[in-house]
Short mmCIF file of C-alpha atoms in Angstrom, two decimals:
data_model
loop_
_atom_site.label_atom_id
_atom_site.label_comp_id
_atom_site.label_asym_id
_atom_site.label_seq_id
_atom_site.Cartn_x
_atom_site.Cartn_y
_atom_site.Cartn_z
CA MET A 19 -7.64 50.38 -35.17
CA ARG A 20 -9.43 53.35 -36.68
CA LYS A 21 -10.55 55.75 -33.57
CA THR A 22 -13.46 59.02 -33.98
CA ALA A 23 -13.21 62.22 -34.02
CA TRP A 24 -13.61 62.17 -30.35
CA GLY A 25 -10.88 59.19 -29.10
CA ALA A 26 -14.01 56.90 -28.96
CA PRO A 27 -13.41 53.02 -30.11
CA SER A 28 -15.56 52.33 -33.27
CA ASN A 29 -14.80 48.96 -32.72
CA SER A 30 -15.10 48.25 -28.61
CA ILE A 31 -18.43 46.47 -29.65
CA GLY A 32 -16.77 44.18 -32.13
CA GLU A 33 -14.14 43.01 -30.21
CA SER A 34 -16.52 42.80 -26.73
CA ARG A 35 -18.66 40.22 -29.74
CA LYS A 36 -15.56 38.61 -30.40
CA ARG A 37 -14.24 37.60 -26.57
CA LEU A 38 -18.07 36.66 -26.63
CA GLN A 39 -17.61 34.82 -29.52
CA ALA A 40 -14.78 33.33 -27.53
CA ILE A 41 -16.27 32.25 -24.34
CA GLU A 42 -18.96 30.21 -26.45
CA ALA A 43 -16.70 28.38 -28.23
CA ASP A 44 -14.87 27.57 -24.90
CA ILE A 45 -18.13 26.58 -23.75
CA ASN A 46 -18.70 24.26 -26.85
CA ARG A 47 -15.26 22.63 -26.95
CA SER A 48 -16.25 22.23 -22.44
CA GLN A 49 -20.01 20.77 -23.78
CA LYS A 50 -18.22 18.13 -26.28
CA GLU A 51 -16.19 16.84 -23.76
CA TRP A 52 -18.93 16.61 -20.95
CA GLN A 53 -20.43 14.51 -23.66
CA ASP A 54 -17.16 12.41 -24.46
CA LYS A 55 -16.90 12.24 -20.74
CA ASP A 56 -20.49 10.96 -20.38
CA VAL A 57 -19.96 8.74 -23.54
CA ARG A 58 -17.33 6.80 -20.76
CA GLU A 59 -19.50 6.67 -17.94
CA LYS A 60 -22.77 4.69 -19.80
CA ALA A 61 -19.65 2.50 -20.90
CA LEU A 62 -18.22 2.01 -17.62
CA LYS A 63 -22.00 1.37 -16.11
CA ARG A 64 -22.65 -1.18 -18.01
CA SER A 65 -19.31 -2.86 -17.75
CA VAL A 66 -19.98 -2.44 -13.92
CA ALA A 67 -23.37 -4.34 -14.33
CA ALA A 68 -21.42 -6.93 -16.30
CA VAL A 69 -19.23 -8.06 -13.13
CA GLU A 70 -22.18 -7.57 -11.27
CA LYS A 71 -23.98 -10.05 -12.66
CA GLU A 72 -21.55 -12.61 -12.49
CA ILE A 73 -20.66 -12.28 -9.29
CA GLU A 74 -24.72 -12.57 -8.60
CA GLN A 75 -23.86 -15.83 -10.97
CA LEU A 76 -20.83 -17.11 -8.67
CA VAL A 77 -23.06 -16.36 -5.42
CA SER A 78 -25.66 -18.69 -6.96
CA ARG A 79 -22.97 -21.45 -7.40
CA ILE A 80 -21.00 -21.26 -3.91
CA GLY A 81 -24.46 -21.28 -2.28
CA ASP A 82 -25.13 -24.37 -4.68
CA GLU A 83 -21.64 -26.19 -3.35
CA GLU A 84 -22.29 -24.90 0.31
CA GLN A 85 -25.11 -26.81 -0.04
CA LYS A 86 -23.70 -29.14 -1.60
CA VAL A 87 -21.03 -29.46 0.98
CA ALA A 88 -23.67 -29.53 4.21
CA ASN A 89 -24.67 -32.92 2.43
CA LEU A 90 -22.11 -34.48 2.20
CA GLN A 91 -21.36 -33.31 6.14
CA GLN A 92 -25.07 -35.59 7.06
CA GLU A 93 -24.55 -38.43 4.88
CA ILE A 94 -20.81 -38.43 6.41
CA GLN A 95 -22.03 -38.50 9.81
CA ALA A 96 -24.98 -41.51 8.97
CA LYS A 97 -22.47 -43.48 7.72
CA GLU A 98 -20.19 -43.01 11.05
CA LYS A 99 -23.07 -43.50 12.38
CA ASN A 100 -23.71 -46.61 11.30
CA LYS A 101 -19.92 -47.27 11.36
CA LEU A 102 -20.03 -46.71 15.19
CA SER A 103 -23.59 -49.75 15.53
CA LEU A 104 -21.63 -51.68 12.79
CA ALA A 105 -18.40 -51.76 15.55
CA ALA A 106 -20.38 -51.97 18.06
CA GLU A 107 -22.20 -55.39 16.44
CA LEU A 108 -19.28 -56.68 16.02
CA ASP A 109 -17.68 -56.58 19.24
CA THR A 110 -20.45 -58.03 20.28
CA LEU A 111 -19.81 -60.95 18.05
CA ASN A 112 -16.04 -60.91 19.14
CA GLY A 113 -17.68 -61.40 22.44
CA LEU A 114 -19.55 -64.28 21.86
CA LEU A 115 -16.31 -66.12 19.75
CA ARG A 116 -14.35 -65.62 22.08
CA GLU A 117 -16.30 -67.52 24.71
CA ARG A 118 -17.00 -70.36 22.56
CA LEU A 119 -13.72 -70.79 21.84
CA LYS A 120 -12.59 -70.65 25.31
CA ALA A 121 -15.41 -73.25 26.34
CA LEU A 122 -14.17 -75.21 23.42
CA TYR A 123 -10.95 -74.46 24.50
CA LYS A 124 -11.64 -75.72 27.87
CA GLU A 125 -13.49 -79.20 26.58
CA ASP A 126 -11.34 -80.05 23.89
CA GLU A 127 -12.05 -82.97 21.95
CA THR A 128 -14.45 -84.22 24.91
CA GLY A 129 -17.11 -82.15 23.54
CA PHE A 130 -17.32 -83.15 19.58
CA LEU A 131 -17.04 -86.98 21.45
CA GLU A 132 -19.90 -86.35 23.84
CA VAL A 133 -22.43 -85.13 21.41
CA PHE A 134 -20.83 -87.76 19.43
CA PHE A 135 -21.27 -90.60 21.83
CA SER A 136 -24.72 -89.39 23.07
CA SER A 137 -26.37 -89.73 20.14
CA GLU A 138 -29.51 -92.03 19.58
CA GLY A 139 -27.38 -93.68 16.76
CA PRO A 140 -25.10 -93.02 14.41
CA ASP A 141 -27.25 -90.64 12.43
CA ALA A 142 -28.25 -88.70 14.65
CA ALA A 143 -24.63 -87.96 16.63
CA LEU A 144 -23.52 -87.48 12.48
CA GLU A 145 -26.21 -84.97 12.23
CA ASN A 146 -25.44 -82.68 15.75
CA ILE A 147 -22.05 -82.67 14.47
CA MET A 148 -23.16 -81.19 11.59
CA TYR A 149 -25.61 -79.35 12.52
CA MET A 150 -22.19 -78.28 15.11
CA SER A 151 -20.48 -77.79 11.78
CA ARG A 152 -23.40 -75.59 10.62
CA ILE A 153 -23.40 -73.61 13.88
CA ALA A 154 -19.68 -72.82 14.07
CA HIS A 155 -20.18 -71.32 9.57
CA HIS A 156 -22.16 -69.47 10.33
CA ASP A 157 -19.98 -67.03 12.80
CA GLN A 158 -17.43 -67.07 10.73
CA GLU A 159 -19.75 -66.04 7.67
CA LEU A 160 -20.98 -63.36 10.04
CA ILE A 161 -17.74 -62.50 10.99
CA ALA A 162 -16.45 -61.70 7.50
CA ARG A 163 -19.77 -60.08 6.47
CA CYS A 164 -19.05 -57.35 9.95
CA LEU A 165 -15.43 -57.05 8.82
CA THR A 166 -16.22 -57.06 5.12
CA THR A 167 -18.96 -53.70 6.61
CA ARG A 168 -16.45 -52.59 8.00
CA ARG A 169 -14.47 -51.83 5.02
CA ARG A 170 -16.66 -50.52 3.26
CA VAL A 171 -17.61 -48.22 5.92
CA ASP A 172 -14.41 -47.68 6.11
CA ASP A 173 -13.52 -46.78 2.45
CA GLY A 174 -17.28 -45.01 1.93
CA VAL A 175 -16.09 -42.76 4.96
CA ARG A 176 -13.05 -42.07 3.13
CA ALA A 177 -13.88 -41.06 0.18
CA LEU A 178 -16.36 -38.77 1.28
CA VAL A 179 -14.20 -36.95 3.15
CA GLU A 180 -11.74 -36.59 0.31
CA LEU A 181 -15.13 -35.61 -1.85
CA GLU A 182 -15.56 -33.21 0.99
CA LYS A 183 -12.10 -31.58 1.26
CA ARG A 184 -12.26 -31.46 -2.94
CA GLN A 185 -15.85 -29.42 -2.50
CA ARG A 186 -14.03 -26.88 0.21
CA GLY A 187 -11.50 -26.83 -2.30
CA VAL A 188 -13.63 -25.27 -5.34
CA LEU A 189 -15.81 -23.17 -2.46
CA GLN A 190 -12.53 -21.69 -1.75
CA ASP A 191 -11.32 -20.86 -5.45
CA LEU A 192 -15.30 -19.39 -5.65
CA LYS A 193 -15.06 -17.44 -2.75
CA GLN A 194 -11.34 -16.06 -4.01
CA SER A 195 -13.30 -15.50 -7.40
CA ARG A 196 -15.30 -13.35 -6.16
CA GLU A 197 -13.29 -11.19 -4.60
CA GLY A 198 -11.30 -10.86 -7.58
CA LEU A 199 -13.90 -9.90 -8.97
CA GLU A 200 -15.26 -7.66 -6.03
CA GLU A 201 -12.57 -5.13 -6.20
CA ALA A 202 -12.63 -5.32 -10.41
CA CYS A 203 -15.71 -3.82 -9.25
CA THR A 204 -15.13 -1.27 -6.72
CA LEU A 205 -12.81 -0.16 -8.96
CA LYS A 206 -15.08 0.07 -11.34
CA ASN A 207 -16.95 2.14 -9.47
CA ARG A 208 -14.38 4.36 -8.15
CA LEU A 209 -13.63 4.89 -12.04
CA LEU A 210 -17.03 5.83 -12.28
CA ALA A 211 -17.80 7.84 -9.50
CA LYS A 212 -14.38 9.78 -10.68
CA VAL A 213 -15.38 10.27 -14.08
CA GLY A 214 -18.16 11.62 -12.63
CA GLU A 215 -17.10 14.00 -10.34
CA ASP A 216 -14.95 15.12 -13.93
CA LYS A 217 -17.90 15.29 -15.35
CA LYS A 218 -19.43 17.29 -12.71
CA GLN A 219 -16.13 19.48 -13.00
CA VAL A 220 -16.97 20.48 -16.79
CA GLU A 221 -20.71 20.99 -15.82
CA ASN A 222 -19.86 23.80 -13.13
CA ARG A 223 -16.73 25.04 -15.48
CA ILE A 224 -19.63 25.28 -17.77
CA ALA A 225 -21.78 27.38 -15.64
CA GLY A 226 -18.65 29.02 -14.62
CA LEU A 227 -18.23 30.64 -18.12
CA LYS A 228 -21.28 31.17 -18.87
CA GLU A 229 -21.61 32.92 -15.96
CA GLN A 230 -18.17 34.98 -16.30
CA ALA A 231 -19.16 35.58 -19.49
CA ARG A 232 -22.86 37.42 -19.00
CA ALA A 233 -21.56 39.41 -16.49
CA LEU A 234 -18.29 39.97 -18.42
CA ASP A 235 -20.95 41.11 -21.27
CA VAL A 236 -22.74 43.33 -18.51
CA LEU A 237 -20.30 45.20 -17.78
CA LEU A 238 -18.32 46.46 -21.32
CA LYS A 239 -21.85 47.29 -22.07
CA ARG A 240 -21.76 49.18 -19.24
CA GLN A 241 -18.24 51.26 -19.31
CA GLU A 242 -19.92 51.52 -23.10
CA GLN A 243 -22.95 53.36 -22.17
CA GLU A 244 -20.41 55.33 -19.56
CA GLU A 245 -17.94 55.73 -22.48
CA ARG A 246 -19.69 56.81 -24.64
CA ILE A 247 -21.92 59.52 -21.86
CA ARG A 248 -17.95 60.87 -21.17
CA VAL A 249 -17.37 61.31 -25.20
CA GLU A 250 -20.93 63.05 -25.47
CA LYS A 251 -20.29 65.33 -23.00
CA LEU A 252 -16.50 65.88 -24.36
CA ARG A 253 -17.91 66.33 -28.23
CA LYS A 254 -21.01 69.23 -26.40
CA GLN A 255 -18.05 70.81 -24.17
CA GLN A 256 -15.60 70.88 -27.21
CA GLU A 257 -18.94 72.67 -29.69
CA GLU A 258 -19.92 74.45 -27.17
CA GLN A 259 -15.63 75.64 -26.75
CA ALA A 260 -15.30 76.06 -30.16
CA ARG A 261 -18.64 77.98 -29.91
CA LEU A 262 -17.62 80.65 -27.63
CA GLU A 263 -13.53 80.75 -29.25
CA ALA A 264 -15.14 81.43 -33.46
CA ARG A 265 -17.28 84.60 -30.72
CA ARG A 266 -14.98 85.86 -29.31
CA ARG A 267 -12.83 85.01 -33.22
CA GLU A 268 -15.72 87.25 -34.71
CA GLU A 269 -15.47 90.18 -32.16
CA ARG A 270 -11.88 90.57 -32.61
CA ARG A 271 -12.54 90.94 -36.23
CA ARG A 272 -14.71 93.22 -36.03
CA GLU A 273 -13.30 95.51 -32.52
CA ALA A 274 -10.15 95.08 -35.37
CA GLU A 275 -11.85 96.59 -38.38
CA ARG A 276 -13.65 99.50 -36.48
CA LYS A 277 -10.16 100.40 -35.29
CA SER A 278 -8.87 100.17 -38.87
CA SER A 279 -11.65 102.20 -39.64
CA ARG A 280 -10.60 105.11 -37.18
CA GLY A 281 -7.15 105.21 -38.50
CA SER A 282 -5.86 102.96 -35.68
CA SER A 283 -2.73 100.21 -36.06
CA PRO A 284 -4.41 96.37 -35.61
CA GLU A 285 -3.94 94.50 -33.16
CA THR A 286 -2.04 91.13 -34.04
CA VAL A 287 -5.18 88.95 -33.14
CA ARG A 288 -3.71 85.50 -31.90
CA GLY A 289 -6.72 82.24 -32.56
CA SER A 290 -6.57 79.76 -29.75
CA SER A 291 -5.51 76.32 -31.10
CA ASP A 292 -8.45 73.57 -30.81
CA ILE A 293 -8.53 71.44 -27.61
CA ALA A 294 -6.59 68.29 -28.14
CA SER A 295 -7.67 64.91 -26.01
CA ALA A 296 -5.56 63.81 -23.94
CA ARG A 297 -3.48 60.87 -25.19
CA GLY A 298 -1.69 58.68 -22.41
CA ASP A 299 2.12 57.10 -23.56
CA PHE A 300 0.68 53.28 -22.01
CA SER A 301 0.85 52.89 -25.92
CA ARG A 302 4.46 52.46 -25.68
CA GLN A 303 5.58 49.95 -22.96
CA ARG A 304 4.93 47.03 -24.52
CA GLY A 305 8.05 44.90 -22.32
CA ARG A 306 8.31 47.36 -19.81
CA LEU A 307 5.67 47.53 -17.22
CA PRO A 308 6.86 46.50 -13.81
CA TRP A 309 4.95 43.36 -12.12
CA PRO A 310 1.76 43.70 -10.29
CA VAL A 311 2.79 41.37 -8.00
CA ARG A 312 6.18 39.24 -7.34
CA GLY A 313 6.02 35.84 -7.71
CA PRO A 314 5.49 32.82 -9.78
CA ILE A 315 3.08 32.16 -12.82
CA LYS A 316 0.38 29.26 -11.53
CA VAL A 317 -1.77 30.05 -14.74
CA GLY A 318 -0.64 31.59 -18.21
CA PHE A 319 -2.57 33.31 -20.79
CA GLY A 320 -4.57 31.22 -23.13
CA THR A 321 -5.56 28.43 -23.34
CA ALA A 322 -4.59 25.10 -22.92
CA ARG A 323 -4.65 21.77 -20.79
CA HIS A 324 -5.53 21.76 -17.51
CA PRO A 325 -3.26 18.87 -15.82
CA GLU A 326 -5.49 16.70 -13.86
CA LEU A 327 -9.13 17.14 -15.62
CA ASN A 328 -7.07 16.71 -18.72
CA THR A 329 -9.38 19.09 -19.99
CA LEU A 330 -8.91 22.70 -22.66
CA TYR A 331 -9.95 25.73 -20.43
CA GLU A 332 -8.89 29.31 -21.67
CA SER A 333 -7.46 32.16 -19.79
CA GLN A 334 -7.76 35.32 -20.67
CA GLY A 335 -5.03 36.53 -18.21
CA ILE A 336 -2.85 35.38 -16.34
CA GLU A 337 -2.35 33.95 -12.84
CA ILE A 338 0.24 34.78 -10.11
CA GLY A 339 1.96 33.17 -7.00
CA ALA A 340 1.38 35.71 -3.63
CA ALA A 341 1.39 34.88 -0.37
CA VAL A 342 -1.38 36.26 1.41
CA GLY A 343 -1.51 39.89 2.22
CA SER A 344 1.13 40.72 0.01
CA PRO A 345 0.68 43.74 -1.96
CA ILE A 346 -1.02 44.07 -5.10
CA ALA A 347 0.20 47.51 -7.23
CA ALA A 348 -0.51 49.08 -10.15
CA VAL A 349 1.64 48.90 -13.34
CA TRP A 350 0.80 52.31 -14.57
CA ASP A 351 -0.41 55.79 -13.83
CA GLY A 352 -4.77 55.70 -14.78
CA ILE A 353 -8.00 56.07 -13.06
CA VAL A 354 -10.04 53.66 -10.55
CA VAL A 355 -12.97 52.74 -13.13
CA PHE A 356 -14.39 49.68 -10.59
CA ALA A 357 -13.17 48.42 -7.29
CA ARG A 358 -15.97 46.28 -5.72
CA PRO A 359 -16.52 42.13 -6.40
CA PHE A 360 -17.66 40.67 -8.90
CA HIS A 361 -18.37 37.21 -9.44
CA GLY A 362 -15.81 35.66 -9.57
CA TYR A 363 -13.54 37.51 -9.80
CA GLY A 364 -13.37 38.66 -6.03
CA ASN A 365 -12.89 41.58 -5.47
CA LEU A 366 -11.64 43.04 -8.64
CA LEU A 367 -9.93 46.22 -9.37
CA ILE A 368 -9.88 48.05 -12.88
CA ILE A 369 -7.41 51.54 -13.55
CA LYS A 370 -7.76 53.20 -16.92
CA HIS A 371 -5.26 54.08 -18.58
CA GLY A 372 -6.74 56.31 -21.21
CA ASP A 373 -5.42 54.73 -25.29
CA GLY A 374 -8.41 52.26 -25.01
CA PHE A 375 -5.84 50.11 -22.37
CA HIS A 376 -7.32 48.80 -19.08
CA THR A 377 -5.47 47.03 -16.32
CA LEU A 378 -7.74 44.22 -13.53
CA TYR A 379 -6.10 43.21 -10.88
CA ALA A 380 -8.63 39.84 -9.17
CA GLN A 381 -8.56 37.76 -6.19
CA ALA A 382 -7.33 40.85 -3.47
CA ALA A 383 -8.93 39.94 0.19
CA ARG A 384 -8.83 43.93 0.32
CA LEU A 385 -9.50 47.35 -1.93
CA LEU A 386 -7.25 50.06 -0.93
CA ARG A 387 -9.17 52.61 -4.16
CA ARG A 388 -12.13 53.51 -4.87
CA GLU A 389 -13.30 53.83 -8.59
CA GLY A 390 -12.46 57.78 -9.09
CA ASP A 391 -9.22 57.68 -7.30
CA SER A 392 -5.64 58.61 -9.28
CA VAL A 393 -3.06 56.25 -9.03
CA ARG A 394 0.72 56.24 -9.86
CA ARG A 395 2.68 53.42 -11.50
CA GLY A 396 3.49 51.27 -8.51
CA ASP A 397 0.83 52.66 -5.91
CA VAL A 398 -0.23 49.58 -3.78
CA ILE A 399 -3.73 49.08 -4.53
CA ALA A 400 -5.26 46.20 -2.93
CA ARG A 401 -4.15 42.80 -0.59
CA SER A 402 -3.88 39.44 -1.96
CA GLY A 403 -5.33 36.41 -0.75
CA TYR A 404 -9.30 36.28 -1.84
CA SER A 405 -10.55 33.46 0.63
CA GLY A 406 -7.31 32.55 1.43
CA ARG A 407 -5.97 31.90 -1.77
CA THR A 408 -2.32 32.46 -2.72
CA GLY A 409 -2.24 34.07 -5.77
CA VAL A 410 -3.47 37.18 -8.55
CA TYR A 411 -5.17 37.16 -11.33
CA PHE A 412 -4.30 40.21 -13.50
CA GLU A 413 -5.45 41.28 -16.86
CA ILE A 414 -4.77 43.68 -19.36
CA ARG A 415 -7.18 44.77 -22.61
CA TYR A 416 -7.04 46.81 -25.18
CA ARG A 417 -10.73 48.28 -26.46
CA GLY A 418 -12.93 45.84 -24.19
CA GLY A 419 -9.93 42.20 -25.48
CA PRO A 420 -7.90 40.55 -23.85
CA VAL A 421 -4.35 41.22 -24.62
CA ASN A 422 -0.98 38.69 -22.76
CA PRO A 423 0.11 40.47 -20.41
CA LEU A 424 3.15 38.49 -20.57
CA LYS A 425 4.42 40.43 -23.65
CA TRP A 426 3.52 43.66 -21.92
CA LEU A 427 5.12 43.51 -18.62
CA SER A 428 8.78 43.83 -18.20
CA ARG A 429 11.06 40.14 -18.74
CA ARG A 430 12.02 39.47 -14.87
#
């Protein structure tokens, strides 16, 4: 990439804008995911409302069936009471019948003859005999009617009991259906809560991305401003040194001319070279840098899909698993230009290596170097474990933009 004459990156602002555009694209994707989850949440709400309405209808039906069962129970009790009354009446009639049978048995045919011969005449005797027959026939009809009534009551009670049994079976089925629907509604509510939770996580991630984008923009602008000030200061120093050097060369030239005019041998004038800006060798360490901390890779570089939320996220660096308190080492020589807490990164330390390269070390529990300190490769600069986290976040940036650290770190 083209640089200015003073070593400042000419396209750092463009790189920063590209990075911010990438974050904005991630925000747009997250917002699309939020919209999808919102649509799913509304659909689930409609399903839950339909299920709840069906449950209400079933509850109403169950109430009707319960009332029917209660009415049947009252009717059964009335029939039972009537049955007892008829049974008592039947017992009374049976008692009378037994007494009369006893009397008839004792009298045998004498009673009949007494009635026959005690009559005033044949007509009266015949009338008395017919009267006694009607009485006996009436008693038999009454007994037969009572027995028939009792059978009818028994049949009615059995029918009512069977109907009550059937109604209770229907009621049990309805209760089971309601329990099943309630379970389905509970499940849908859990799904609805999960979708709401996912939406909240996506919303928080969107807010975090926006805040990181804003904070990153502020940090990069400050770094660029400091770099411009440094380059401008260096430019003025070089211009002043160039003027002084030109003045010295002119003075030496005039002195040589004066000596030459006196016949003296001119002194050999040796011009001094321009001051070249120091150039580091970080750019030649691709695939050779040591790891800042030992541990497995927990989060890779670039865009990936979250295994639990099934949402896309973008990482500008990598996260390396490390126990709390593990030493974090500088991967190359440089100057610490940032060492303090930074929103979204915990305790953050940034090392400037020259040639537009910076390395970032985040999620540190404790920073061991301060801004302005010089560090060498392998120096312990911090300790891991910010807020109890078991990982260290690491970035490599070139002219403000993130690059894949795995292409620069040595193979393990």
